[in-house]
Amino acid sequence: MMKVEILDTEEDLAAALAKYIADLSAKFIKERGAFTVVISGGYLIDCLRKLVEPPYVDSVDWSKWHVFWVDERVVPKDHQDSNYKLAYDGFLSKVPILPGNVYAINDALPAEGAADDYETCIKQLVKKNVVSSSTSTGFPKFDLMLLGMGPDGHVASLFPGHPLINEKERWVTYIMDSPKPPPHRITFTFPVINSSAFIAMVVAGPGEVNAVHTALGSTSSVDKLPVQMVQPEEELAWFLDKEAASKL
Ligand SMILES: O=C(O)[C@H](O)[C@@H](O)[C@H](O)[C@H](O)COP(=O)(O)O
């Protein structure tokens, strides 16, 4: 199922996104005592700012959250390009999520090793039932993924025309030639992204208007953009501000 929310301003988008996340947090914690959230980098983290303010900062049961990255740059965790640093500075440092429930990549490993290590970590969490497993695909089923999108329609570190968008076996893979710097990254694959229960696709501002139009406004497209390949098992919710939706 897909829904598209177009908000007047980016501020309204942040407020709507916070409510959506808080509601899903309450749902999954009630159902299974945990909430597994996968975040991307980029402007998404700034869009989470309403979650770290009242009422949500007080009402969300942060102790049940488990946080993962859909992609990460292969740099030290304190490097300016690190998605972990971006999320820590802008979100994780402001809420009482248990440090042991925040799953960053092993930044001492090169890209291939870091991807293998992250995949092994997730497999262990599936065995412990911290992360669910999709009964239809056998891949890990995260409760919610919070994704941004690039102007070229990339999601995570899955870029248009790159062979990685066709990876069908691995849970986590790596790229050494990312067109968006830095070049070395790890990324979830589409089988994992599309085995998630819910995905929020968060796009604000003028930078992605063409990719948003391609994804939501056009019917025919021979080669699908990565963003058009996103199809979670329960719901894909687009959160757009009026600028991002201006070509719809
Ligand atoms: O590591 C990354 O670069 C992000 O995970 C990436 O997938 C991001 O979500 C989009 O690129 C949008 O981010 P921007 O705000 O930088 O365009």
mmCIF file of C-alpha atoms and ligand atoms in Angstrom:
data_model
loop_
_atom_site.group_PDB
_atom_site.id
_atom_site.type_symbol
_atom_site.label_atom_id
_atom_site.label_comp_id
_atom_site.label_asym_id
_atom_site.label_seq_id
_atom_site.Cartn_x
_atom_site.Cartn_y
_atom_site.Cartn_z
ATOM 1 C CA MET A 1 0.000 0.000 0.000
ATOM 2 C CA MET A 2 1.222 3.556 -0.689
ATOM 3 C CA LYS A 3 0.176 6.923 0.660
ATOM 4 C CA VAL A 4 1.447 10.388 -0.242
ATOM 5 C CA GLU A 5 1.318 13.243 2.273
ATOM 6 C CA ILE A 6 2.060 16.678 0.822
ATOM 7 C CA LEU A 7 2.632 19.221 3.607
ATOM 8 C CA ASP A 8 2.629 22.996 3.125
ATOM 9 C CA THR A 9 6.051 23.491 4.691
ATOM 10 C CA GLU A 10 9.079 21.456 5.729
ATOM 11 C CA GLU A 11 8.174 22.304 9.322
ATOM 12 C CA ASP A 12 4.746 20.696 8.810
ATOM 13 C CA LEU A 13 6.466 17.698 7.216
ATOM 14 C CA ALA A 14 8.690 17.249 10.281
ATOM 15 C CA ALA A 15 5.625 17.383 12.550
ATOM 16 C CA ALA A 16 3.685 14.843 10.455
ATOM 17 C CA LEU A 17 6.704 12.535 10.271
ATOM 18 C CA ALA A 18 7.203 12.640 14.044
ATOM 19 C CA LYS A 19 3.576 11.590 14.648
ATOM 20 C CA TYR A 20 3.846 8.791 12.062
ATOM 21 C CA ILE A 21 6.996 7.411 13.689
ATOM 22 C CA ALA A 22 5.654 7.730 17.238
ATOM 23 C CA ASP A 23 2.444 5.911 16.258
ATOM 24 C CA LEU A 24 4.402 3.034 14.663
ATOM 25 C CA SER A 25 6.710 2.887 17.679
ATOM 26 C CA ALA A 26 3.693 2.442 19.971
ATOM 27 C CA LYS A 27 2.178 -0.172 17.607
ATOM 28 C CA PHE A 28 5.254 -2.407 17.396
ATOM 29 C CA ILE A 29 6.241 -2.063 21.048
ATOM 30 C CA LYS A 30 2.674 -3.120 21.996
ATOM 31 C CA GLU A 31 2.780 -6.045 19.522
ATOM 32 C CA ARG A 32 6.256 -7.413 20.211
ATOM 33 C CA GLY A 33 8.054 -5.328 22.811
ATOM 34 C CA ALA A 34 10.587 -3.845 20.416
ATOM 35 C CA PHE A 35 10.790 -1.351 17.526
ATOM 36 C CA THR A 36 13.436 -1.773 14.833
ATOM 37 C CA VAL A 37 14.149 1.444 12.918
ATOM 38 C CA VAL A 38 16.499 1.843 9.964
ATOM 39 C CA ILE A 39 17.679 5.354 9.132
ATOM 40 C CA SER A 40 19.489 6.900 6.187
ATOM 41 C CA GLY A 41 21.757 9.911 6.079
ATOM 42 C CA GLY A 42 21.262 13.289 4.422
ATOM 43 C CA TYR A 43 18.551 15.743 5.345
ATOM 44 C CA LEU A 44 16.383 12.972 6.875
ATOM 45 C CA ILE A 45 18.062 13.447 10.253
ATOM 46 C CA ASP A 46 17.067 17.111 10.400
ATOM 47 C CA CYS A 47 13.486 16.049 9.587
ATOM 48 C CA LEU A 48 13.462 14.003 12.821
ATOM 49 C CA ARG A 49 13.842 17.111 14.982
ATOM 50 C CA LYS A 50 10.192 17.114 16.171
ATOM 51 C CA LEU A 51 10.691 13.618 17.583
ATOM 52 C CA VAL A 52 13.199 14.936 20.120
ATOM 53 C CA GLU A 53 10.795 17.605 21.394
ATOM 54 C CA PRO A 54 7.668 17.298 23.553
ATOM 55 C CA PRO A 55 5.352 15.447 23.385
ATOM 56 C CA TYR A 56 7.249 12.656 21.620
ATOM 57 C CA VAL A 57 10.562 12.927 23.479
ATOM 58 C CA ASP A 58 8.581 12.088 26.631
ATOM 59 C CA SER A 59 5.930 9.725 25.235
ATOM 60 C CA VAL A 60 8.019 7.395 23.052
ATOM 61 C CA ASP A 61 9.413 4.304 24.832
ATOM 62 C CA TRP A 62 12.982 4.807 23.573
ATOM 63 C CA SER A 63 14.244 1.877 25.650
ATOM 64 C CA LYS A 64 12.587 -0.516 23.190
ATOM 65 C CA TRP A 65 14.117 1.056 20.059
ATOM 66 C CA HIS A 66 16.800 -0.678 17.989
ATOM 67 C CA VAL A 67 18.479 1.575 15.409
ATOM 68 C CA PHE A 68 20.257 0.554 12.202
ATOM 69 C CA TRP A 69 21.607 2.310 9.100
ATOM 70 C CA VAL A 70 20.329 1.590 5.594
ATOM 71 C CA ASP A 71 23.691 2.772 4.322
ATOM 72 C CA GLU A 72 26.883 4.128 5.778
ATOM 73 C CA ARG A 73 30.031 5.678 4.494
ATOM 74 C CA VAL A 74 33.175 3.657 5.203
ATOM 75 C CA VAL A 75 34.840 6.325 7.323
ATOM 76 C CA PRO A 76 35.544 6.618 11.072
ATOM 77 C CA LYS A 77 32.410 7.193 13.188
ATOM 78 C CA ASP A 78 33.687 10.661 14.139
ATOM 79 C CA HIS A 79 34.334 11.663 10.519
ATOM 80 C CA GLN A 80 32.233 14.504 9.083
ATOM 81 C CA ASP A 81 30.983 12.173 6.318
ATOM 82 C CA SER A 82 29.772 9.514 8.773
ATOM 83 C CA ASN A 83 26.001 8.862 8.818
ATOM 84 C CA TYR A 84 26.482 7.607 12.378
ATOM 85 C CA LYS A 85 27.983 11.000 13.386
ATOM 86 C CA LEU A 86 25.165 12.820 11.576
ATOM 87 C CA ALA A 87 22.514 10.758 13.388
ATOM 88 C CA TYR A 88 24.290 10.924 16.763
ATOM 89 C CA ASP A 89 24.723 14.694 16.680
ATOM 90 C CA GLY A 90 21.212 15.407 15.368
ATOM 91 C CA PHE A 91 19.094 12.684 16.957
ATOM 92 C CA LEU A 92 20.609 9.819 18.969
ATOM 93 C CA SER A 93 22.384 12.087 21.478
ATOM 94 C CA LYS A 94 19.014 13.678 22.323
ATOM 95 C CA VAL A 95 16.983 10.574 23.207
ATOM 96 C CA PRO A 96 17.614 7.755 25.740
ATOM 97 C CA ILE A 97 18.004 4.882 23.257
ATOM 98 C CA LEU A 98 20.225 2.241 24.886
ATOM 99 C CA PRO A 99 23.742 2.444 23.361
ATOM 100 C CA GLY A 100 23.736 -1.354 22.961
ATOM 101 C CA ASN A 101 20.634 -1.014 20.766
ATOM 102 C CA VAL A 102 22.338 1.308 18.283
ATOM 103 C CA TYR A 103 24.005 -0.836 15.607
ATOM 104 C CA ALA A 104 26.718 1.125 13.810
ATOM 105 C CA ILE A 105 29.051 -0.484 11.306
ATOM 106 C CA ASN A 106 32.532 -1.601 12.348
ATOM 107 C CA ASP A 107 34.467 1.422 11.129
ATOM 108 C CA ALA A 108 37.806 -0.374 11.498
ATOM 109 C CA LEU A 109 36.991 -2.604 8.516
ATOM 110 C CA PRO A 110 37.237 -1.850 4.785
ATOM 111 C CA ALA A 111 34.005 -1.743 2.759
ATOM 112 C CA GLU A 112 33.700 -5.463 1.947
ATOM 113 C CA GLY A 113 34.514 -6.531 5.488
ATOM 114 C CA ALA A 114 32.214 -3.922 7.003
ATOM 115 C CA ALA A 115 29.326 -5.130 4.815
ATOM 116 C CA ASP A 116 29.926 -8.775 5.797
ATOM 117 C CA ASP A 117 30.256 -7.824 9.465
ATOM 118 C CA TYR A 118 27.014 -5.805 9.421
ATOM 119 C CA GLU A 119 25.170 -8.651 7.689
ATOM 120 C CA THR A 120 26.446 -11.094 10.336
ATOM 121 C CA CYS A 121 25.302 -8.733 13.102
ATOM 122 C CA ILE A 122 21.787 -8.543 11.629
ATOM 123 C CA LYS A 123 21.629 -12.336 11.141
ATOM 124 C CA GLN A 124 22.437 -12.786 14.837
ATOM 125 C CA LEU A 125 19.664 -10.318 15.767
ATOM 126 C CA VAL A 126 17.182 -12.215 13.587
ATOM 127 C CA LYS A 127 18.173 -15.441 15.386
ATOM 128 C CA LYS A 128 17.499 -13.680 18.714
ATOM 129 C CA ASN A 129 14.208 -12.390 17.280
ATOM 130 C CA VAL A 130 15.207 -8.786 17.953
ATOM 131 C CA VAL A 131 14.754 -8.251 14.207
ATOM 132 C CA SER A 132 11.781 -10.031 12.644
ATOM 133 C CA SER A 133 12.016 -12.195 9.550
ATOM 134 C CA SER A 134 9.729 -11.854 6.540
ATOM 135 C CA THR A 135 7.645 -15.017 6.173
ATOM 136 C CA SER A 136 7.299 -14.325 2.446
ATOM 137 C CA THR A 137 10.930 -13.548 1.571
ATOM 138 C CA GLY A 138 13.075 -14.961 4.375
ATOM 139 C CA PHE A 139 14.930 -11.661 4.551
ATOM 140 C CA PRO A 140 15.007 -9.555 7.762
ATOM 141 C CA LYS A 141 11.814 -7.588 8.258
ATOM 142 C CA PHE A 142 12.572 -4.252 9.914
ATOM 143 C CA ASP A 143 9.564 -2.460 11.361
ATOM 144 C CA LEU A 144 10.276 0.948 9.834
ATOM 145 C CA MET A 145 12.809 2.378 7.399
ATOM 146 C CA LEU A 146 13.260 6.157 7.188
ATOM 147 C CA LEU A 147 14.712 6.891 3.771
ATOM 148 C CA GLY A 148 15.855 9.989 1.946
ATOM 149 C CA MET A 149 16.273 10.208 -1.795
ATOM 150 C CA GLY A 150 18.914 11.817 -3.915
ATOM 151 C CA PRO A 151 18.266 14.125 -6.921
ATOM 152 C CA ASP A 152 19.125 11.153 -9.169
ATOM 153 C CA GLY A 153 16.499 8.991 -7.488
ATOM 154 C CA HIS A 154 18.977 6.931 -5.451
ATOM 155 C CA VAL A 155 17.969 5.513 -2.116
ATOM 156 C CA ALA A 156 20.419 4.228 0.479
ATOM 157 C CA SER A 157 23.606 3.790 -1.575
ATOM 158 C CA LEU A 158 21.760 2.144 -4.459
ATOM 159 C CA PHE A 159 22.308 4.356 -7.475
ATOM 160 C CA PRO A 160 20.600 4.423 -10.898
ATOM 161 C CA GLY A 161 22.187 1.987 -13.356
ATOM 162 C CA HIS A 162 24.553 0.502 -10.759
ATOM 163 C CA PRO A 163 24.670 -3.329 -10.695
ATOM 164 C CA LEU A 164 24.033 -3.327 -6.940
ATOM 165 C CA ILE A 165 20.369 -2.474 -7.554
ATOM 166 C CA ASN A 166 19.984 -6.018 -8.898
ATOM 167 C CA GLU A 167 21.578 -7.799 -5.904
ATOM 168 C CA LYS A 168 19.177 -10.552 -4.869
ATOM 169 C CA GLU A 169 21.073 -12.637 -2.305
ATOM 170 C CA ARG A 170 23.136 -10.480 0.040
ATOM 171 C CA TRP A 171 21.493 -8.551 2.879
ATOM 172 C CA VAL A 172 24.247 -5.952 3.032
ATOM 173 C CA THR A 173 26.637 -5.159 0.211
ATOM 174 C CA TYR A 174 29.281 -2.535 -0.545
ATOM 175 C CA ILE A 175 30.113 -0.009 -3.222
ATOM 176 C CA MET A 176 33.566 1.338 -4.024
ATOM 177 C CA ASP A 177 32.546 3.803 -6.737
ATOM 178 C CA SER A 178 29.627 5.726 -5.291
ATOM 179 C CA PRO A 179 28.726 8.601 -7.621
ATOM 180 C CA LYS A 180 27.850 10.536 -4.476
ATOM 181 C CA PRO A 181 31.024 11.046 -2.407
ATOM 182 C CA PRO A 182 32.531 9.486 -0.435
ATOM 183 C CA PRO A 183 33.036 6.544 -2.804
ATOM 184 C CA HIS A 184 33.288 3.660 -0.311
ATOM 185 C CA ARG A 185 29.988 2.725 1.363
ATOM 186 C CA ILE A 186 27.975 -0.199 2.641
ATOM 187 C CA THR A 187 24.269 -0.467 1.859
ATOM 188 C CA PHE A 188 21.240 -2.646 2.465
ATOM 189 C CA THR A 189 20.052 -4.373 -0.698
ATOM 190 C CA PHE A 190 16.561 -4.169 -2.190
ATOM 191 C CA PRO A 191 15.505 -7.614 -0.900
ATOM 192 C CA VAL A 192 16.062 -6.267 2.636
ATOM 193 C CA ILE A 193 14.631 -2.799 1.975
ATOM 194 C CA ASN A 194 11.495 -4.333 0.436
ATOM 195 C CA SER A 195 11.047 -6.889 3.221
ATOM 196 C CA SER A 196 10.506 -4.082 5.732
ATOM 197 C CA ALA A 197 7.011 -3.539 7.101
ATOM 198 C CA PHE A 198 6.812 0.254 6.731
ATOM 199 C CA ILE A 199 8.938 2.755 4.821
ATOM 200 C CA ALA A 200 8.713 6.529 5.097
ATOM 201 C CA MET A 201 10.213 8.255 2.051
ATOM 202 C CA VAL A 202 11.064 11.779 3.199
ATOM 203 C CA VAL A 203 11.720 14.446 0.547
ATOM 204 C CA ALA A 204 11.763 18.176 1.201
ATOM 205 C CA GLY A 205 12.868 21.204 -0.782
ATOM 206 C CA PRO A 206 13.484 21.774 -4.488
ATOM 207 C CA GLY A 207 16.438 19.428 -5.012
ATOM 208 C CA GLU A 208 14.540 16.266 -5.918
ATOM 209 C CA VAL A 209 11.475 17.651 -7.783
ATOM 210 C CA ASN A 210 12.312 15.789 -11.004
ATOM 211 C CA ALA A 211 12.921 12.465 -9.277
ATOM 212 C CA VAL A 212 9.681 12.914 -7.299
ATOM 213 C CA HIS A 213 7.812 13.585 -10.556
ATOM 214 C CA THR A 214 9.338 10.475 -12.134
ATOM 215 C CA ALA A 215 8.507 8.379 -9.090
ATOM 216 C CA LEU A 216 4.972 9.649 -8.513
ATOM 217 C CA GLY A 217 3.888 11.736 -11.474
ATOM 218 C CA SER A 218 4.871 9.821 -14.580
ATOM 219 C CA THR A 219 3.374 6.569 -15.880
ATOM 220 C CA SER A 220 5.906 5.311 -18.400
ATOM 221 C CA SER A 221 9.506 4.791 -17.454
ATOM 222 C CA VAL A 222 11.664 2.130 -19.081
ATOM 223 C CA ASP A 223 14.452 1.970 -16.519
ATOM 224 C CA LYS A 224 13.004 2.380 -13.077
ATOM 225 C CA LEU A 225 14.859 4.656 -10.696
ATOM 226 C CA PRO A 226 15.947 3.008 -7.446
ATOM 227 C CA VAL A 227 13.285 5.038 -5.603
ATOM 228 C CA GLN A 228 10.655 3.433 -7.884
ATOM 229 C CA MET A 229 11.842 -0.012 -6.788
ATOM 230 C CA VAL A 230 10.993 0.641 -3.130
ATOM 231 C CA GLN A 231 8.018 -1.520 -2.143
ATOM 232 C CA PRO A 232 7.747 -2.518 1.540
ATOM 233 C CA GLU A 233 5.458 -5.318 2.654
ATOM 234 C CA GLU A 234 2.870 -3.142 4.413
ATOM 235 C CA GLU A 235 3.050 0.558 3.599
ATOM 236 C CA LEU A 236 5.184 3.070 1.703
ATOM 237 C CA ALA A 237 4.404 6.539 3.047
ATOM 238 C CA TRP A 238 5.767 9.533 1.143
ATOM 239 C CA PHE A 239 6.262 12.705 3.162
ATOM 240 C CA LEU A 240 6.750 15.666 0.808
ATOM 241 C CA ASP A 241 6.640 19.380 1.284
ATOM 242 C CA LYS A 242 5.014 21.548 -1.399
ATOM 243 C CA GLU A 243 8.373 22.392 -2.940
ATOM 244 C CA ALA A 244 9.344 18.761 -3.440
ATOM 245 C CA ALA A 245 5.888 18.007 -4.858
ATOM 246 C CA SER A 246 5.791 21.068 -7.125
ATOM 247 C CA LYS A 247 5.950 19.008 -10.352
ATOM 248 C CA LEU A 248 3.179 16.578 -9.407
HETATM 249 O O1 LIG B 1 24.514 8.163 2.722
HETATM 250 C C1 LIG B 1 23.741 8.875 2.081
HETATM 251 O O2 LIG B 1 24.098 9.684 1.230
HETATM 252 C C2 LIG B 1 22.277 8.799 2.386
HETATM 253 O O3 LIG B 1 21.903 7.676 3.077
HETATM 254 C C3 LIG B 1 21.499 8.956 1.130
HETATM 255 O O4 LIG B 1 20.855 7.829 0.656
HETATM 256 C C4 LIG B 1 20.519 10.040 1.368
HETATM 257 O O5 LIG B 1 19.346 9.579 1.956
HETATM 258 C C5 LIG B 1 20.174 10.693 0.059
HETATM 259 O O6 LIG B 1 21.369 10.909 -0.636
HETATM 260 C C6 LIG B 1 19.541 12.037 0.326
HETATM 261 O O7 LIG B 1 20.418 12.723 1.107
HETATM 262 P P1 LIG B 1 20.855 14.231 0.776
HETATM 263 O O8 LIG B 1 20.081 15.049 1.773
HETATM 264 O O9 LIG B 1 22.333 14.300 1.031
HETATM 265 O O10 LIG B 1 20.474 14.495 -0.643
#
